[in-house]
N, CA, C and O of each residue as an XYZ file, in Angstrom:
552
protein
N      28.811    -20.110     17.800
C      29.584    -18.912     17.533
C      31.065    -19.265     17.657
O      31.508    -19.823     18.662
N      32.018    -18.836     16.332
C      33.570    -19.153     16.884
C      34.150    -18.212     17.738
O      33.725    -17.149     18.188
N      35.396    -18.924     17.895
C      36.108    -18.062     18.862
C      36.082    -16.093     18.408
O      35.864    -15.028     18.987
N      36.426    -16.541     17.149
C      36.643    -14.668     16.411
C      35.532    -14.330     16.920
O      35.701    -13.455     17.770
N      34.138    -14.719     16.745
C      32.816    -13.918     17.288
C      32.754    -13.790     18.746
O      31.948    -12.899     19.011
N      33.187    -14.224     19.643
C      33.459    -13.852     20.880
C      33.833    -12.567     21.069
O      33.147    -11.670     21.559
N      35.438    -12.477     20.487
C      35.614    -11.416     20.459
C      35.216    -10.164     20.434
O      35.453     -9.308     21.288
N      34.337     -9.996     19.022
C      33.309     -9.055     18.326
C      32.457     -8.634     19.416
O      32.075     -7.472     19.275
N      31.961     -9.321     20.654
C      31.013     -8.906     21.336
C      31.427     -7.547     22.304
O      32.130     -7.453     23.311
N      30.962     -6.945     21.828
C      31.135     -5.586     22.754
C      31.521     -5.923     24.870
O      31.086     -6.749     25.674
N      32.218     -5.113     24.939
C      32.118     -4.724     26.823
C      31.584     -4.134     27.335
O      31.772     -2.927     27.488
N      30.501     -4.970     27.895
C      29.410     -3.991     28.685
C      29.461     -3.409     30.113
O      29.642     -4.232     31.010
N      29.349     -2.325     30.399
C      29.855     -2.031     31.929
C      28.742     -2.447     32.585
O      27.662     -2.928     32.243
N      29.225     -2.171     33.537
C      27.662     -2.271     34.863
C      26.877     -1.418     34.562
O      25.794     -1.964     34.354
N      26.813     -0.214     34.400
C      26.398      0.857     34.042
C      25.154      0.589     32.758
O      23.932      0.679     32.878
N      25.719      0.342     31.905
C      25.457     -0.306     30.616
C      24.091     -1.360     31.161
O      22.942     -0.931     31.059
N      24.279     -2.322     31.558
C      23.539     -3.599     32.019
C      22.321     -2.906     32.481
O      21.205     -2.923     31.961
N      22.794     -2.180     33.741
C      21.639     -1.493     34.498
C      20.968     -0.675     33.511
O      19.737     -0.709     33.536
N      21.626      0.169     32.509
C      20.342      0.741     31.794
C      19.385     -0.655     30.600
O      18.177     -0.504     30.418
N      19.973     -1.612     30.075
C      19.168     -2.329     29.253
C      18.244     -2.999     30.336
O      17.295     -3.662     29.918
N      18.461     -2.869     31.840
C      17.582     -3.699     32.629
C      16.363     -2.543     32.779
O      15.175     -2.656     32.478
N      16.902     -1.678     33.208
C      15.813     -0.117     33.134
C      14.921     -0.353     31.781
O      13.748     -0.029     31.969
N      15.124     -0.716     30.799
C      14.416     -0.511     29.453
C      13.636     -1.724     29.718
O      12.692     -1.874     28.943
N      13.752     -2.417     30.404
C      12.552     -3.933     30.408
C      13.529     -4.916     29.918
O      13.020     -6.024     29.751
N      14.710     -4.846     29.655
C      15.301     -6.271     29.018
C      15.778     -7.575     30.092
O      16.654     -7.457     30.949
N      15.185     -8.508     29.893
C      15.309     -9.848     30.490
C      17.388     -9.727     30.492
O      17.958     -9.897     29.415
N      18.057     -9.496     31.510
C      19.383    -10.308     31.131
C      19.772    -10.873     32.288
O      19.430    -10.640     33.447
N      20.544    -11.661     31.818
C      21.433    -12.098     32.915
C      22.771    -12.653     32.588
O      22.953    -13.020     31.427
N      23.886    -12.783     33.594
C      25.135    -12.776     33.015
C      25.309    -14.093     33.605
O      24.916    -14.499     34.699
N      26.039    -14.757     32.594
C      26.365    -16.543     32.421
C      27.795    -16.311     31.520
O      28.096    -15.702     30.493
N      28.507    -17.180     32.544
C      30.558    -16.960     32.365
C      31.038    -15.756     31.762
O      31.655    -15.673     30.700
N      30.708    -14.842     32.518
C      31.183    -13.075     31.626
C      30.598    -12.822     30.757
O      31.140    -11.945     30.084
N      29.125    -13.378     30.152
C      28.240    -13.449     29.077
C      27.585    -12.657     29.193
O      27.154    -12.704     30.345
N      26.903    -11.296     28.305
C      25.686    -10.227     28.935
C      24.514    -11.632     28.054
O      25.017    -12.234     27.106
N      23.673    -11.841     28.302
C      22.345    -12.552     27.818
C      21.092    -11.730     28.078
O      20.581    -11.512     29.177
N      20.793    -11.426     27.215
C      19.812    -11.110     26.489
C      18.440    -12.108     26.312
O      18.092    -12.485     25.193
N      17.548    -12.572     27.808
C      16.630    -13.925     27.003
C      15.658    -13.468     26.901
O      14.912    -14.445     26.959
N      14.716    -12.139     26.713
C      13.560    -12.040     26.518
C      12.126    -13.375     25.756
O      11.067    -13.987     25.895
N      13.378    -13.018     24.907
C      12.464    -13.967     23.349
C      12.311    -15.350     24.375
O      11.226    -15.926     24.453
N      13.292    -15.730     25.009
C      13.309    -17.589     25.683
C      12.306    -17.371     26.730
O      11.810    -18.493     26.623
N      11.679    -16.876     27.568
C      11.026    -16.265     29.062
C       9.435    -17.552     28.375
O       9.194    -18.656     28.862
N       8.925    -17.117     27.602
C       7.668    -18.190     27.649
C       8.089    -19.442     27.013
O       7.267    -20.086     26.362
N       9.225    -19.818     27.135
C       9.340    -21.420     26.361
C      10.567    -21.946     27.762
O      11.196    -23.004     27.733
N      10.645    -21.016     28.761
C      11.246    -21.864     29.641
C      10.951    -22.708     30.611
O      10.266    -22.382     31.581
N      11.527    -24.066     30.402
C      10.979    -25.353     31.015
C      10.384    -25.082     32.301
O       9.173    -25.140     32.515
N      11.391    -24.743     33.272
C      11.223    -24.232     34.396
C      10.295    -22.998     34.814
O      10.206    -22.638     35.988
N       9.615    -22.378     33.769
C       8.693    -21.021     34.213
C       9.755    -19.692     34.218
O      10.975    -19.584     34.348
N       8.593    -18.702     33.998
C       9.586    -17.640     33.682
C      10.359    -17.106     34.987
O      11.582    -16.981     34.932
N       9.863    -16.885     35.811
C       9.753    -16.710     37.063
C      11.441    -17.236     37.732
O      12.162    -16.729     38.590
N      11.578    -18.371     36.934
C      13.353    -18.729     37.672
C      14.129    -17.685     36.964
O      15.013    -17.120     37.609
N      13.925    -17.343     35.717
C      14.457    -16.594     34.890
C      14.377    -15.333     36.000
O      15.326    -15.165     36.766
N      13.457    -14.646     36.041
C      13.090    -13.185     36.409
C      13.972    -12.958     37.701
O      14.519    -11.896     37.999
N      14.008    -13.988     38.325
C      14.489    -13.972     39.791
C      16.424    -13.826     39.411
O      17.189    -13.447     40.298
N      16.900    -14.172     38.083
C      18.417    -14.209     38.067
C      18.404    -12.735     37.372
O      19.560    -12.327     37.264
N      17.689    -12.055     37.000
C      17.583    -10.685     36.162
C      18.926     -9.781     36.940
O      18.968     -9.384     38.105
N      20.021     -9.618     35.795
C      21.003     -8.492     36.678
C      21.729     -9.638     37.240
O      22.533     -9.049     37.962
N      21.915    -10.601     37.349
C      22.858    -11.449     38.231
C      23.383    -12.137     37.472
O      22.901    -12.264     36.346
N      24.854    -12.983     37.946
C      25.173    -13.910     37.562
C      24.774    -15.227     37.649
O      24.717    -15.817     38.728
N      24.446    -15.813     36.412
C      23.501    -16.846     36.552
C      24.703    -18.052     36.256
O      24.227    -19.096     35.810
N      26.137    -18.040     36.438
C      26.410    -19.034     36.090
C      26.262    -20.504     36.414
O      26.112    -21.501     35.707
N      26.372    -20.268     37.989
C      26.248    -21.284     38.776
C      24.708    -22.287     38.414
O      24.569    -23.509     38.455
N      24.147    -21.681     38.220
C      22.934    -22.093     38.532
C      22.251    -22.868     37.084
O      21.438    -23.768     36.869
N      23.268    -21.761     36.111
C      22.741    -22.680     34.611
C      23.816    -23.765     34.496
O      23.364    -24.682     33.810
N      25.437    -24.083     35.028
C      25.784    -24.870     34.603
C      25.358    -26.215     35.730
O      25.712    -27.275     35.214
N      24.743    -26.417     37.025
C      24.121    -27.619     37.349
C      22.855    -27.656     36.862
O      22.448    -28.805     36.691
N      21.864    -26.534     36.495
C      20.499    -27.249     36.436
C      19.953    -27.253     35.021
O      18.784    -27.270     34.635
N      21.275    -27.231     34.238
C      21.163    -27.112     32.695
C      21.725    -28.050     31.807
O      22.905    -27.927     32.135
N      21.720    -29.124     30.679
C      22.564    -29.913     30.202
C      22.845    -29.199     29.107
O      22.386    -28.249     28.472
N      24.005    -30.170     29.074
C      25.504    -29.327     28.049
C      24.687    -28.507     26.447
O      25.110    -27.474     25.929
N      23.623    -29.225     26.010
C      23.267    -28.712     24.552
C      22.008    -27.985     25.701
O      20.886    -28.489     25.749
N      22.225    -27.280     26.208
C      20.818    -26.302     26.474
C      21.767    -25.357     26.896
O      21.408    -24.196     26.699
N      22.888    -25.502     27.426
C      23.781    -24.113     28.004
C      24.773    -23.784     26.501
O      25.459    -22.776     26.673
N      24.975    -24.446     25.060
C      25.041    -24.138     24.144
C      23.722    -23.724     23.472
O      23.949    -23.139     22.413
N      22.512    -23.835     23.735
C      21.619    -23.055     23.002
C      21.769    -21.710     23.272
O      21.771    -20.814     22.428
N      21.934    -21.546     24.847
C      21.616    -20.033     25.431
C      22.295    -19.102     24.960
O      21.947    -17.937     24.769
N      23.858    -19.882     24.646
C      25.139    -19.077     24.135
C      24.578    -17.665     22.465
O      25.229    -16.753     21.957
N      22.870    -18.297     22.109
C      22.652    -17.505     20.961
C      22.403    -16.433     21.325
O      22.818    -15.626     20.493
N      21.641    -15.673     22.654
C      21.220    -14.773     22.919
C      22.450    -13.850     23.272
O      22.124    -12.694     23.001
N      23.741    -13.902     23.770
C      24.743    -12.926     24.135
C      24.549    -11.921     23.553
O      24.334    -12.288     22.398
N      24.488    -10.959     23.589
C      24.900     -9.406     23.157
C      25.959     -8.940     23.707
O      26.153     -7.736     23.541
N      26.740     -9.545     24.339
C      27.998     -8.699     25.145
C      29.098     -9.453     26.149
O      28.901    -10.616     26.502
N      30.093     -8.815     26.517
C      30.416     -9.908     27.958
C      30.949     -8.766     29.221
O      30.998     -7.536     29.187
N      31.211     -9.463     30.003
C      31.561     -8.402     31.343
C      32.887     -8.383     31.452
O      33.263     -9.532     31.223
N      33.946     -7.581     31.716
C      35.324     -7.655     32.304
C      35.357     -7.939     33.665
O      34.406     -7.378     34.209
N      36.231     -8.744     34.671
C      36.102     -8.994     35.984
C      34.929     -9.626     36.844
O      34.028    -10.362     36.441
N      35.140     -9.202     38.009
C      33.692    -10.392     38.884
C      32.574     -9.234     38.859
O      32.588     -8.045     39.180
N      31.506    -10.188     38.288
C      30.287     -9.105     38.435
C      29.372     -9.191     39.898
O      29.012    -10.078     40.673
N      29.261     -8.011     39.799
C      28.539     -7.606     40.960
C      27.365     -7.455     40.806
O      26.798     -6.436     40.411
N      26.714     -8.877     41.230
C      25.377     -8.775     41.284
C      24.284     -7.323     41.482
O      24.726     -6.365     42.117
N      23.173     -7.280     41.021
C      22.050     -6.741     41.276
C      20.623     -7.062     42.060
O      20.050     -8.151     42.023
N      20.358     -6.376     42.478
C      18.909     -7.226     43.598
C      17.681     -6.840     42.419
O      17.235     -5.751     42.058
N      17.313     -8.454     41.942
C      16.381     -8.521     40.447
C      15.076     -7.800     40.758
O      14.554     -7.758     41.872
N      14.630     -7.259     39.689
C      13.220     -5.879     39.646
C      12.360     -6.911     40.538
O      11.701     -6.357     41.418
N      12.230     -8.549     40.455
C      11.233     -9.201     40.179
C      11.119     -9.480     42.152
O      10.206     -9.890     42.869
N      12.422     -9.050     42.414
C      12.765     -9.044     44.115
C      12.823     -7.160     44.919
O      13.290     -6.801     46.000
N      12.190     -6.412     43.903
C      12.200     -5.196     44.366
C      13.707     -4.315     43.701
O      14.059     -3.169     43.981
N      14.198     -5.028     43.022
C      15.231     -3.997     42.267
C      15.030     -2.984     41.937
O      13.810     -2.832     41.877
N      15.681     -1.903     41.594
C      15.304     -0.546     40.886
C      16.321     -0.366     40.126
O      17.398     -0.742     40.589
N      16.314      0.235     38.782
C      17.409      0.221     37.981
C      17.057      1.702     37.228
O      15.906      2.009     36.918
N      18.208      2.548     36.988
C      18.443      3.932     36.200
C      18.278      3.903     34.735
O      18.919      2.879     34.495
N      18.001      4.181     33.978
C      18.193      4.064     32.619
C      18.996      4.555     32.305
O      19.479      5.350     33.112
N      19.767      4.389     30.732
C      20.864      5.422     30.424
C      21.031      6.525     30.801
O      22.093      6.862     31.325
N      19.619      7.677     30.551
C      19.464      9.064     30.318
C      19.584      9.139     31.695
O      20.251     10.170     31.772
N      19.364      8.677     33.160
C      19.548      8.944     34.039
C      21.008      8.874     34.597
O      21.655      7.838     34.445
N      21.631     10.151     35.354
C      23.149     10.328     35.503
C      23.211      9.782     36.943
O      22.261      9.884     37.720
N      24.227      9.275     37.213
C      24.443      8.766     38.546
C      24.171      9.703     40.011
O      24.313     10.879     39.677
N      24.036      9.671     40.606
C      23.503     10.365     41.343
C      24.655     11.022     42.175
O      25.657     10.312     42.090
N      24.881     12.231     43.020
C      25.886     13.134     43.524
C      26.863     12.067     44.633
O      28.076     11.929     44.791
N      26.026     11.631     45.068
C      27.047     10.742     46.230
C      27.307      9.416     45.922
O      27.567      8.496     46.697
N      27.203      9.409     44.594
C      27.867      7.721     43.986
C      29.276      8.421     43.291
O      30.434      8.006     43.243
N      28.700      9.547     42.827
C      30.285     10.267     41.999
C      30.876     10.523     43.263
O      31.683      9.687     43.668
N      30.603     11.635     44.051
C      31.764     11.933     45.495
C      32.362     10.542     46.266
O      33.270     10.516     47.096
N      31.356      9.067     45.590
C      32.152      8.079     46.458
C      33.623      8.047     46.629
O      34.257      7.875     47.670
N      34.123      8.276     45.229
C      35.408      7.737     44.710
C      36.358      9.040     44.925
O      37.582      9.052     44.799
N      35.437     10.247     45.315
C      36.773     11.213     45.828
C      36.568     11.340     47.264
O      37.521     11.914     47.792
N      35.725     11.028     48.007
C      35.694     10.919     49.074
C      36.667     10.122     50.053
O      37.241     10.377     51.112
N      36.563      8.907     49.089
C      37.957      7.851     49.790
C      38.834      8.154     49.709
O      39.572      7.915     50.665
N      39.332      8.800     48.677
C      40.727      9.376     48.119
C      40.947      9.975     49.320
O      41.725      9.447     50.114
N      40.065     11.586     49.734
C      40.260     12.472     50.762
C      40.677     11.905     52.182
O      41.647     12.404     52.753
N      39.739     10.550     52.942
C      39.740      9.824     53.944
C      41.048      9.213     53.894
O      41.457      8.757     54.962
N      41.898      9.092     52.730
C      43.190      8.117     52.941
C      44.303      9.241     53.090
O      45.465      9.124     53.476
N      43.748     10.133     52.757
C      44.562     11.068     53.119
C      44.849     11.971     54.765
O      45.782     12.636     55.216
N      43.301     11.486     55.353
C      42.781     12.146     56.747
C      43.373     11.429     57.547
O      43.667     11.883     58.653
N      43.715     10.052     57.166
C      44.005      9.040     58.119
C      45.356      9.101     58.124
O      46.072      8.369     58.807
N      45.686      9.847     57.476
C      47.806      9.424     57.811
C      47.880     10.069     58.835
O      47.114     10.991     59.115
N      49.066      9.567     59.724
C      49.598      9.969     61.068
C      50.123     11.197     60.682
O      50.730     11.382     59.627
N      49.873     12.113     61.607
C      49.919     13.343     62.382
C      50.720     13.981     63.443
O      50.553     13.580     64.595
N      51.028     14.323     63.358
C      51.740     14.774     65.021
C      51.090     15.241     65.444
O      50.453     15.969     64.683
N      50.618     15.274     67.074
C      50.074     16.139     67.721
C      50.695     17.012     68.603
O      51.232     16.665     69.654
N      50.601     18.489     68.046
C      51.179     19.087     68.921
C      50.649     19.469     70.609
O      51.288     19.967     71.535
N      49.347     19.040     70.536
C      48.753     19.447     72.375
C      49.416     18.109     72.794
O      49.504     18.157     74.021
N      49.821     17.173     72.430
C      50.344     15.981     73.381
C      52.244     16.638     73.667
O      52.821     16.526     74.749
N      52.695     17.097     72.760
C      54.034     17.506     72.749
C      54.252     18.333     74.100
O      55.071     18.272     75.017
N      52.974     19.260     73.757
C      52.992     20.663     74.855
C      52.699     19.728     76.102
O      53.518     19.963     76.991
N      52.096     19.073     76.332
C      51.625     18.657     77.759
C      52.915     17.945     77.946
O      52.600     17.188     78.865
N      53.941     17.733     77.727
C      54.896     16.853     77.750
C      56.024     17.708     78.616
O      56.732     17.292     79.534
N      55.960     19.157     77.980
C      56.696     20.017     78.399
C      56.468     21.002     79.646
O      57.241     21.669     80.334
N      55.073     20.808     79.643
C      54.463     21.595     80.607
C      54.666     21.076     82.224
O      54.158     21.715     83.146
């Protein structure tokens, strides 16, 4: 694939990932790569099973030592996508993962996470206390 087709590949969120993992799709992410290996799972050297265990994770590490250079250019066919920033692993179905599908909405206290902190940075600024003032005077 050239450089221009890189490009072309869509940005997949986390969000995103977790629902194609919900649908049954084999992926795993290799250098900001979404991969897509369903189709590869019964022709892999190693058993499917190494595969299943990187499902949702970043597999870079692991494909660029236990992989040679024209087998980590084969894999490059399956991409459907790439990630922005450091991905944050997932704990794989094949290790007890659980994953949402699209149609499923995030749940109430994953949305209040992000206003919750907001509120707490606000709880935490210094204060005056006025019962320490009064005892001062008293």
């Amino acid at each position: 694939m050239d450089a221009r087709k890189h490009r072309d590949l869509p940005l997949l969120s986390r969000r995103q990932v977790e629902g194609l993992i919900a649908s049954g799709r084999t992926i795993i992410i290799v250098d900001n790569y979404v991969l897509k290996v369903d189709a590869w799972l019964k022709y892999h050297p190693g058993g499917d099973k190494a595969i299943m265990h990187m499902v949702g994770r970043d597999a870079t590490d692991e494909v660029t030592v236990l992989h040679s250079p024209e087998a980590r250019e084969q894999m490059m066919r399956y991409r459907i996508g790439r990630v922005g920033g450091r991905w944050e692993n997932f704990l794989p179905p094949i290790q007890g993962g659980s994953f949402r599908d699209m149609a499923t909405e995030a749940p109430e206290d994953e949305e209040q996470t992000s206003t919750s902190s907001d509120t707490d940075s606000r709880e935490a600024s210094p204060r005056p206390l006025l019962v320490s003032q009064l005892s001062i005077v008293a």
